[in-house]
């Protein structure tokens, strides 16, 4: 289980964690808002091309509430978007950086047996030291759109 970060790794990772959390938030917002933007785009296209003006008056009057209801309905997912937790950002940073042995996760770990002998404690300190050095190679993640996959 992950424990609280120590002062050193926290300082080394805090800016990258914040930027990665913002990238994840942007991805969530973009994916949630895309349908609403499409409704707005189709509505604007209908107005700008004159397709709306070509309709009979009763159809134009019906098109406005239909477009408004569609737009409001597509905003529901936007309202459900939540800010990502810090624990979501750490694995993303490690994956984006191509890090081996998950250094950001490893520096947050604690030794399994606190009553371990001196040899085990020395090995644990060496492992932690190597993982802290590996933190320098980690980079914040950029937002990625899921729209091409959709």
GROMACS .gro file of N, CA and C in nm:
model
  450
    1UNK      N    1   0.085  -0.118   0.000
    1UNK     CA    2   0.000   0.000   0.000
    1UNK      C    3   0.088   0.123   0.000
    2UNK      N    4   0.048   0.225  -0.073
    2UNK     CA    5   0.125   0.348  -0.081
    2UNK      C    6   0.104   0.429   0.045
    3UNK      N    7   0.212   0.483   0.094
    3UNK     CA    8   0.203   0.570   0.211
    3UNK      C    9   0.231   0.712   0.167
    4UNK      N   10   0.227   0.804   0.262
    4UNK     CA   11   0.255   0.943   0.229
    4UNK      C   12   0.398   0.956   0.179
    5UNK      N   13   0.417   1.050   0.088
    5UNK     CA   14   0.548   1.071   0.031
    5UNK      C   15   0.636   1.143   0.132
    6UNK      N   16   0.765   1.113   0.129
    6UNK     CA   17   0.858   1.183   0.215
    6UNK      C   18   0.885   1.320   0.156
    7UNK      N   19   0.955   1.402   0.233
    7UNK     CA   20   0.976   1.540   0.191
    7UNK      C   21   1.056   1.548   0.061
    8UNK      N   22   1.161   1.468   0.045
    8UNK     CA   23   1.244   1.473  -0.075
    8UNK      C   24   1.169   1.437  -0.202
    9UNK      N   25   1.110   1.316  -0.208
    9UNK     CA   26   1.035   1.278  -0.329
    9UNK      C   27   0.915   1.367  -0.353
   10UNK      N   28   0.852   1.414  -0.246
   10UNK     CA   29   0.736   1.502  -0.262
   10UNK      C   30   0.777   1.629  -0.335
   11UNK      N   31   0.888   1.685  -0.296
   11UNK     CA   32   0.936   1.807  -0.361
   11UNK      C   33   0.974   1.778  -0.506
   12UNK      N   34   1.035   1.664  -0.532
   12UNK     CA   35   1.079   1.630  -0.667
   12UNK      C   36   0.961   1.602  -0.761
   13UNK      N   37   0.852   1.553  -0.707
   13UNK     CA   38   0.740   1.511  -0.791
   13UNK      C   39   0.621   1.607  -0.791
   14UNK      N   40   0.613   1.696  -0.696
   14UNK     CA   41   0.489   1.773  -0.677
   14UNK      C   42   0.448   1.850  -0.802
   15UNK      N   43   0.539   1.918  -0.867
   15UNK     CA   44   0.503   1.994  -0.987
   15UNK      C   45   0.459   1.903  -1.100
   16UNK      N   46   0.524   1.790  -1.116
   16UNK     CA   47   0.486   1.696  -1.221
   16UNK      C   48   0.350   1.633  -1.192
   17UNK      N   49   0.323   1.607  -1.065
   17UNK     CA   50   0.194   1.550  -1.028
   17UNK      C   51   0.082   1.650  -1.058
   18UNK      N   52   0.103   1.776  -1.022
   18UNK     CA   53   0.001   1.878  -1.048
   18UNK      C   54  -0.023   1.892  -1.198
   19UNK      N   55   0.084   1.898  -1.279
   19UNK     CA   56   0.067   1.911  -1.424
   19UNK      C   57  -0.002   1.789  -1.484
   20UNK      N   58   0.031   1.672  -1.434
   20UNK     CA   59  -0.032   1.551  -1.485
   20UNK      C   60  -0.179   1.544  -1.445
   21UNK      N   61  -0.211   1.587  -1.324
   21UNK     CA   62  -0.351   1.591  -1.282
   21UNK      C   63  -0.430   1.688  -1.369
   22UNK      N   64  -0.370   1.801  -1.403
   22UNK     CA   65  -0.437   1.896  -1.492
   22UNK      C   66  -0.456   1.837  -1.632
   23UNK      N   67  -0.358   1.760  -1.679
   23UNK     CA   68  -0.370   1.695  -1.810
   23UNK      C   69  -0.484   1.593  -1.808
   24UNK      N   70  -0.494   1.516  -1.701
   24UNK     CA   71  -0.602   1.418  -1.689
   24UNK      C   72  -0.737   1.489  -1.682
   25UNK      N   73  -0.742   1.600  -1.608
   25UNK     CA   74  -0.866   1.678  -1.600
   25UNK      C   75  -0.906   1.730  -1.738
   26UNK      N   76  -0.809   1.783  -1.813
   26UNK     CA   77  -0.838   1.833  -1.948
   26UNK      C   78  -0.893   1.721  -2.036
   27UNK      N   79  -0.832   1.602  -2.028
   27UNK     CA   80  -0.880   1.488  -2.107
   27UNK      C   81  -1.025   1.455  -2.072
   28UNK      N   82  -1.055   1.452  -1.944
   28UNK     CA   83  -1.191   1.421  -1.901
   28UNK      C   84  -1.290   1.528  -1.950
   29UNK      N   85  -1.251   1.654  -1.935
   29UNK     CA   86  -1.338   1.763  -1.980
   29UNK      C   87  -1.360   1.759  -2.131
   30UNK      N   88  -1.253   1.738  -2.206
   30UNK     CA   89  -1.263   1.734  -2.352
   30UNK      C   90  -1.354   1.620  -2.397
   31UNK      N   91  -1.334   1.502  -2.339
   31UNK     CA   92  -1.417   1.388  -2.378
   31UNK      C   93  -1.563   1.408  -2.338
   32UNK      N   94  -1.587   1.473  -2.225
   32UNK     CA   95  -1.724   1.497  -2.181
   32UNK      C   96  -1.790   1.609  -2.260
   33UNK      N   97  -1.714   1.711  -2.298
   33UNK     CA   98  -1.771   1.828  -2.366
   33UNK      C   99  -1.783   1.809  -2.517
   34UNK      N  100  -1.716   1.712  -2.573
   34UNK     CA  101  -1.717   1.696  -2.718
   34UNK      C  102  -1.857   1.681  -2.777
   35UNK      N  103  -1.946   1.600  -2.720
   35UNK     CA  104  -2.081   1.591  -2.777
   35UNK      C  105  -2.154   1.726  -2.775
   36UNK      N  106  -2.139   1.803  -2.668
   36UNK     CA  107  -2.204   1.934  -2.661
   36UNK      C  108  -2.147   2.027  -2.769
   37UNK      N  109  -2.018   2.020  -2.790
   37UNK     CA  110  -1.956   2.102  -2.895
   37UNK      C  111  -2.005   2.059  -3.033
   38UNK      N  112  -2.029   1.932  -3.050
   38UNK     CA  113  -2.081   1.884  -3.179
   38UNK      C  114  -2.223   1.935  -3.202
   39UNK      N  115  -2.305   1.937  -3.099
   39UNK     CA  116  -2.442   1.990  -3.113
   39UNK      C  117  -2.435   2.138  -3.151
   40UNK      N  118  -2.348   2.213  -3.083
   40UNK     CA  119  -2.332   2.354  -3.117
   40UNK      C  120  -2.283   2.370  -3.261
   41UNK      N  121  -2.190   2.286  -3.303
   41UNK     CA  122  -2.135   2.294  -3.438
   41UNK      C  123  -2.238   2.264  -3.544
   42UNK      N  124  -2.316   2.161  -3.522
   42UNK     CA  125  -2.420   2.126  -3.619
   42UNK      C  126  -2.525   2.236  -3.624
   43UNK      N  127  -2.560   2.293  -3.509
   43UNK     CA  128  -2.657   2.403  -3.507
   43UNK      C  129  -2.603   2.525  -3.582
   44UNK      N  130  -2.478   2.558  -3.557
   44UNK     CA  131  -2.417   2.672  -3.626
   44UNK      C  132  -2.408   2.645  -3.776
   45UNK      N  133  -2.376   2.525  -3.813
   45UNK     CA  134  -2.369   2.487  -3.954
   45UNK      C  135  -2.506   2.502  -4.022
   46UNK      N  136  -2.610   2.462  -3.952
   46UNK     CA  137  -2.745   2.474  -4.008
   46UNK      C  138  -2.784   2.620  -4.028
   47UNK      N  139  -2.742   2.705  -3.936
   47UNK     CA  140  -2.774   2.847  -3.948
   47UNK      C  141  -2.689   2.911  -4.057
   48UNK      N  142  -2.558   2.886  -4.057
   48UNK     CA  143  -2.467   2.953  -4.151
   48UNK      C  144  -2.484   2.909  -4.296
   49UNK      N  145  -2.525   2.786  -4.317
   49UNK     CA  146  -2.543   2.739  -4.455
   49UNK      C  147  -2.681   2.774  -4.511
   50UNK      N  148  -2.770   2.820  -4.426
   50UNK     CA  149  -2.903   2.855  -4.472
   50UNK      C  150  -3.000   2.738  -4.469
   51UNK      N  151  -2.955   2.624  -4.418
   51UNK     CA  152  -3.043   2.507  -4.411
   51UNK      C  153  -3.160   2.534  -4.317
   52UNK      N  154  -3.136   2.607  -4.211
   52UNK     CA  155  -3.242   2.638  -4.116
   52UNK      C  156  -3.343   2.733  -4.179
   53UNK      N  157  -3.294   2.829  -4.256
   53UNK     CA  158  -3.383   2.926  -4.321
   53UNK      C  159  -3.468   2.861  -4.429
   54UNK      N  160  -3.420   2.750  -4.485
   54UNK     CA  161  -3.494   2.682  -4.591
   54UNK      C  162  -3.611   2.601  -4.536
   55UNK      N  163  -3.614   2.581  -4.407
   55UNK     CA  164  -3.722   2.502  -4.346
   55UNK      C  165  -3.849   2.587  -4.335
   56UNK      N  166  -3.964   2.523  -4.332
   56UNK     CA  167  -4.088   2.598  -4.307
   56UNK      C  168  -4.086   2.658  -4.165
   57UNK      N  169  -4.161   2.762  -4.142
   57UNK     CA  170  -4.158   2.829  -4.011
   57UNK      C  171  -4.184   2.737  -3.892
   58UNK      N  172  -4.279   2.645  -3.904
   58UNK     CA  173  -4.307   2.555  -3.792
   58UNK      C  174  -4.187   2.465  -3.761
   59UNK      N  175  -4.111   2.424  -3.864
   59UNK     CA  176  -3.993   2.338  -3.843
   59UNK      C  177  -3.880   2.417  -3.778
   60UNK      N  178  -3.868   2.545  -3.817
   60UNK     CA  179  -3.767   2.629  -3.752
   60UNK      C  180  -3.797   2.647  -3.605
   61UNK      N  181  -3.923   2.667  -3.573
   61UNK     CA  182  -3.962   2.681  -3.432
   61UNK      C  183  -3.939   2.552  -3.354
   62UNK      N  184  -3.957   2.439  -3.419
   62UNK     CA  185  -3.935   2.311  -3.353
   62UNK      C  186  -3.786   2.281  -3.339
   63UNK      N  187  -3.706   2.331  -3.432
   63UNK     CA  188  -3.562   2.302  -3.429
   63UNK      C  189  -3.492   2.367  -3.310
   64UNK      N  190  -3.537   2.484  -3.270
   64UNK     CA  191  -3.473   2.554  -3.159
   64UNK      C  192  -3.483   2.476  -3.027
   65UNK      N  193  -3.601   2.434  -2.984
   65UNK     CA  194  -3.606   2.358  -2.858
   65UNK      C  195  -3.538   2.222  -2.869
   66UNK      N  196  -3.544   2.160  -2.986
   66UNK     CA  197  -3.475   2.030  -3.003
   66UNK      C  198  -3.325   2.049  -2.986
   67UNK      N  199  -3.270   2.153  -3.048
   67UNK     CA  200  -3.126   2.180  -3.033
   67UNK      C  201  -3.091   2.216  -2.889
   68UNK      N  202  -3.177   2.295  -2.824
   68UNK     CA  203  -3.151   2.334  -2.685
   68UNK      C  204  -3.154   2.213  -2.593
   69UNK      N  205  -3.252   2.127  -2.611
   69UNK     CA  206  -3.261   2.006  -2.527
   69UNK      C  207  -3.142   1.914  -2.553
   70UNK      N  208  -3.105   1.899  -2.678
   70UNK     CA  209  -2.988   1.815  -2.711
   70UNK      C  210  -2.861   1.872  -2.647
   71UNK      N  211  -2.845   2.004  -2.652
   71UNK     CA  212  -2.727   2.067  -2.593
   71UNK      C  213  -2.725   2.048  -2.442
   72UNK      N  214  -2.836   2.070  -2.377
   72UNK     CA  215  -2.842   2.053  -2.231
   72UNK      C  216  -2.818   1.907  -2.193
   73UNK      N  217  -2.873   1.815  -2.269
   73UNK     CA  218  -2.854   1.672  -2.240
   73UNK      C  219  -2.708   1.632  -2.255
   74UNK      N  220  -2.638   1.692  -2.351
   74UNK     CA  221  -2.497   1.656  -2.370
   74UNK      C  222  -2.406   1.724  -2.268
   75UNK      N  223  -2.458   1.819  -2.192
   75UNK     CA  224  -2.379   1.882  -2.086
   75UNK      C  225  -2.377   1.802  -1.957
   76UNK      N  226  -2.466   1.704  -1.944
   76UNK     CA  227  -2.472   1.623  -1.822
   76UNK      C  228  -2.337   1.556  -1.792
   77UNK      N  229  -2.269   1.493  -1.889
   77UNK     CA  230  -2.139   1.434  -1.859
   77UNK      C  231  -2.035   1.536  -1.813
   78UNK      N  232  -2.045   1.659  -1.861
   78UNK     CA  233  -1.950   1.763  -1.819
   78UNK      C  234  -1.966   1.792  -1.670
   79UNK      N  235  -2.090   1.792  -1.623
   79UNK     CA  236  -2.115   1.818  -1.481
   79UNK      C  237  -2.064   1.706  -1.392
   80UNK      N  238  -2.046   1.588  -1.448
   80UNK     CA  239  -2.000   1.473  -1.370
   80UNK      C  240  -1.848   1.458  -1.368
   81UNK      N  241  -1.776   1.543  -1.437
   81UNK     CA  242  -1.630   1.534  -1.441
   81UNK      C  243  -1.574   1.568  -1.303
   82UNK      N  244  -1.481   1.487  -1.257
   82UNK     CA  245  -1.419   1.511  -1.126
   82UNK      C  246  -1.270   1.536  -1.143
   83UNK      N  247  -1.215   1.610  -1.048
   83UNK     CA  248  -1.072   1.638  -1.049
   83UNK      C  249  -0.998   1.511  -1.011
   84UNK      N  250  -0.896   1.472  -1.087
   84UNK     CA  251  -0.826   1.347  -1.058
   84UNK      C  252  -0.747   1.354  -0.928
   85UNK      N  253  -0.740   1.243  -0.861
   85UNK     CA  254  -0.663   1.232  -0.736
   85UNK      C  255  -0.514   1.222  -0.769
   86UNK      N  256  -0.433   1.254  -0.672
   86UNK     CA  257  -0.288   1.246  -0.690
   86UNK      C  258  -0.241   1.105  -0.720
   87UNK      N  259  -0.312   1.005  -0.665
   87UNK     CA  260  -0.274   0.866  -0.689
   87UNK      C  261  -0.298   0.825  -0.834
   88UNK      N  262  -0.382   0.898  -0.906
   88UNK     CA  263  -0.403   0.868  -1.048
   88UNK      C  264  -0.289   0.923  -1.133
   89UNK      N  265  -0.224   1.028  -1.086
   89UNK     CA  266  -0.120   1.093  -1.164
   89UNK      C  267   0.013   1.017  -1.160
   90UNK      N  268   0.045   0.957  -1.046
   90UNK     CA  269   0.176   0.892  -1.032
   90UNK      C  270   0.196   0.780  -1.133
   91UNK      N  271   0.104   0.684  -1.147
   91UNK     CA  272   0.124   0.581  -1.249
   91UNK      C  273   0.130   0.638  -1.391
   92UNK      N  274   0.052   0.742  -1.416
   92UNK     CA  275   0.053   0.804  -1.550
   92UNK      C  276   0.189   0.866  -1.580
   93UNK      N  277   0.251   0.929  -1.480
   93UNK     CA  278   0.384   0.987  -1.497
   93UNK      C  279   0.484   0.878  -1.530
   94UNK      N  280   0.476   0.767  -1.458
   94UNK     CA  281   0.571   0.657  -1.480
   94UNK      C  282   0.553   0.596  -1.619
   95UNK      N  283   0.431   0.580  -1.662
   95UNK     CA  284   0.405   0.522  -1.796
   95UNK      C  285   0.452   0.618  -1.905
   96UNK      N  286   0.416   0.745  -1.893
   96UNK     CA  287   0.454   0.845  -1.994
   96UNK      C  288   0.605   0.860  -2.005
   97UNK      N  289   0.674   0.844  -1.894
   97UNK     CA  290   0.819   0.861  -1.893
   97UNK      C  291   0.891   0.734  -1.938
   98UNK      N  292   0.819   0.625  -1.947
   98UNK     CA  293   0.883   0.498  -1.982
   98UNK      C  294   0.974   0.449  -1.871
   99UNK      N  295   0.942   0.485  -1.748
   99UNK     CA  296   1.025   0.449  -1.633
   99UNK      C  297   1.017   0.300  -1.605
  100UNK      N  298   1.130   0.246  -1.571
  100UNK     CA  299   1.135   0.105  -1.531
  100UNK      C  300   1.131   0.097  -1.380
  101UNK      N  301   1.069  -0.002  -1.329
  101UNK     CA  302   1.064  -0.032  -1.185
  101UNK      C  303   0.983   0.070  -1.106
  102UNK      N  304   0.900   0.148  -1.171
  102UNK     CA  305   0.807   0.241  -1.106
  102UNK      C  306   0.871   0.322  -0.993
  103UNK      N  307   0.964   0.410  -1.024
  103UNK     CA  308   1.036   0.483  -0.918
  103UNK      C  309   0.948   0.574  -0.833
  104UNK      N  310   0.849   0.640  -0.893
  104UNK     CA  311   0.764   0.731  -0.814
  104UNK      C  312   0.679   0.653  -0.715
  105UNK      N  313   0.638   0.534  -0.752
  105UNK     CA  314   0.563   0.449  -0.660
  105UNK      C  315   0.657   0.390  -0.555
  106UNK      N  316   0.777   0.351  -0.596
  106UNK     CA  317   0.871   0.287  -0.505
  106UNK      C  318   0.917   0.380  -0.394
  107UNK      N  319   0.937   0.508  -0.424
  107UNK     CA  320   0.985   0.598  -0.318
  107UNK      C  321   0.876   0.627  -0.215
  108UNK      N  322   0.752   0.597  -0.249
  108UNK     CA  323   0.642   0.616  -0.155
  108UNK      C  324   0.620   0.493  -0.068
  109UNK      N  325   0.681   0.381  -0.102
  109UNK     CA  326   0.664   0.256  -0.027
  109UNK      C  327   0.741   0.260   0.104
  110UNK      N  328   0.704   0.171   0.192
  110UNK     CA  329   0.774   0.151   0.318
  110UNK      C  330   0.822   0.006   0.322
  111UNK      N  331   0.922  -0.018   0.401
  111UNK     CA  332   0.973  -0.153   0.415
  111UNK      C  333   0.865  -0.241   0.477
  112UNK      N  334   0.850  -0.362   0.425
  112UNK     CA  335   0.742  -0.450   0.469
  112UNK      C  336   0.757  -0.493   0.615
  113UNK      N  337   0.879  -0.520   0.656
  113UNK     CA  338   0.903  -0.566   0.793
  113UNK      C  339   0.995  -0.467   0.862
  114UNK      N  340   0.940  -0.376   0.943
  114UNK     CA  341   1.024  -0.275   1.009
  114UNK      C  342   1.127  -0.336   1.104
  115UNK      N  343   1.102  -0.458   1.146
  115UNK     CA  344   1.197  -0.522   1.238
  115UNK      C  345   1.299  -0.606   1.162
  116UNK      N  346   1.317  -0.579   1.034
  116UNK     CA  347   1.412  -0.655   0.951
  116UNK      C  348   1.554  -0.633   1.002
  117UNK      N  349   1.638  -0.725   0.967
  117UNK     CA  350   1.777  -0.719   1.011
  117UNK      C  351   1.854  -0.608   0.941
  118UNK      N  352   1.979  -0.588   0.980
  118UNK     CA  353   2.058  -0.479   0.923
  118UNK      C  354   2.084  -0.496   0.773
  119UNK      N  355   2.098  -0.619   0.727
  119UNK     CA  356   2.123  -0.642   0.586
  119UNK      C  357   2.000  -0.603   0.502
  120UNK      N  358   1.882  -0.642   0.547
  120UNK     CA  359   1.759  -0.607   0.475
  120UNK      C  360   1.737  -0.457   0.475
  121UNK      N  361   1.764  -0.394   0.590
  121UNK     CA  362   1.748  -0.249   0.600
  121UNK      C  363   1.845  -0.177   0.507
  122UNK      N  364   1.967  -0.226   0.496
  122UNK     CA  365   2.065  -0.166   0.406
  122UNK      C  366   2.020  -0.181   0.260
  123UNK      N  367   1.971  -0.299   0.225
  123UNK     CA  368   1.922  -0.321   0.088
  123UNK      C  369   1.804  -0.229   0.058
  124UNK      N  370   1.715  -0.211   0.156
  124UNK     CA  371   1.601  -0.123   0.136
  124UNK      C  372   1.645   0.021   0.115
  125UNK      N  373   1.739   0.068   0.195
  125UNK     CA  374   1.789   0.205   0.180
  125UNK      C  375   1.855   0.223   0.043
  126UNK      N  376   1.929   0.124  -0.003
  126UNK     CA  377   1.993   0.131  -0.135
  126UNK      C  378   1.887   0.137  -0.246
  127UNK      N  379   1.785   0.055  -0.233
  127UNK     CA  380   1.675   0.055  -0.331
  127UNK      C  381   1.608   0.192  -0.332
  128UNK      N  382   1.576   0.246  -0.216
  128UNK     CA  383   1.513   0.377  -0.208
  128UNK      C  384   1.602   0.485  -0.269
  129UNK      N  385   1.731   0.478  -0.245
  129UNK     CA  386   1.825   0.574  -0.299
  129UNK      C  387   1.826   0.569  -0.452
  130UNK      N  388   1.826   0.450  -0.508
  130UNK     CA  389   1.825   0.435  -0.654
  130UNK      C  390   1.695   0.487  -0.714
  131UNK      N  391   1.586   0.461  -0.647
  131UNK     CA  392   1.457   0.507  -0.698
  131UNK      C  393   1.447   0.660  -0.690
  132UNK      N  394   1.502   0.721  -0.585
  132UNK     CA  395   1.501   0.867  -0.575
  132UNK      C  396   1.583   0.929  -0.687
  133UNK      N  397   1.694   0.866  -0.723
  133UNK     CA  398   1.776   0.917  -0.834
  133UNK      C  399   1.700   0.903  -0.966
  134UNK      N  400   1.620   0.799  -0.979
  134UNK     CA  401   1.544   0.776  -1.103
  134UNK      C  402   1.430   0.876  -1.120
  135UNK      N  403   1.393   0.945  -1.013
  135UNK     CA  404   1.285   1.044  -1.023
  135UNK      C  405   1.320   1.158  -1.118
  136UNK      N  406   1.449   1.187  -1.132
  136UNK     CA  407   1.492   1.299  -1.218
  136UNK      C  408   1.452   1.276  -1.364
  137UNK      N  409   1.440   1.151  -1.405
  137UNK     CA  410   1.405   1.121  -1.544
  137UNK      C  411   1.256   1.122  -1.573
  138UNK      N  412   1.175   1.142  -1.471
  138UNK     CA  413   1.031   1.140  -1.492
  138UNK      C  414   0.982   1.275  -1.545
  139UNK      N  415   0.880   1.270  -1.630
  139UNK     CA  416   0.825   1.394  -1.685
  139UNK      C  417   0.674   1.391  -1.672
  140UNK      N  418   0.617   1.510  -1.666
  140UNK     CA  419   0.471   1.521  -1.655
  140UNK      C  420   0.407   1.475  -1.786
  141UNK      N  421   0.287   1.424  -1.774
  141UNK     CA  422   0.215   1.375  -1.892
  141UNK      C  423   0.144   1.489  -1.964
  142UNK      N  424   0.135   1.477  -2.094
  142UNK     CA  425   0.057   1.570  -2.176
  142UNK      C  426  -0.081   1.510  -2.195
  143UNK      N  427  -0.180   1.594  -2.215
  143UNK     CA  428  -0.315   1.540  -2.240
  143UNK      C  429  -0.320   1.461  -2.371
  144UNK      N  430  -0.397   1.354  -2.369
  144UNK     CA  431  -0.421   1.274  -2.489
  144UNK      C  432  -0.571   1.265  -2.509
  145UNK      N  433  -0.613   1.279  -2.630
  145UNK     CA  434  -0.754   1.271  -2.661
  145UNK      C  435  -0.794   1.127  -2.689
  146UNK      N  436  -0.907   1.089  -2.636
  146UNK     CA  437  -0.960   0.955  -2.663
  146UNK      C  438  -1.050   0.954  -2.787
  147UNK      N  439  -1.066   1.071  -2.849
  147UNK     CA  440  -1.156   1.078  -2.964
  147UNK      C  441  -1.112   0.994  -3.083
  148UNK      N  442  -0.984   0.984  -3.115
  148UNK     CA  443  -0.947   0.897  -3.228
  148UNK      C  444  -0.987   0.750  -3.204
  149UNK      N  445  -0.981   0.705  -3.079
  149UNK     CA  446  -1.021   0.568  -3.049
  149UNK      C  447  -1.172   0.550  -3.059
  150UNK      N  448  -1.246   0.659  -3.035
  150UNK     CA  449  -1.392   0.651  -3.038
  150UNK      C  450  -1.440   0.650  -3.182
   0.00000   0.00000   0.00000
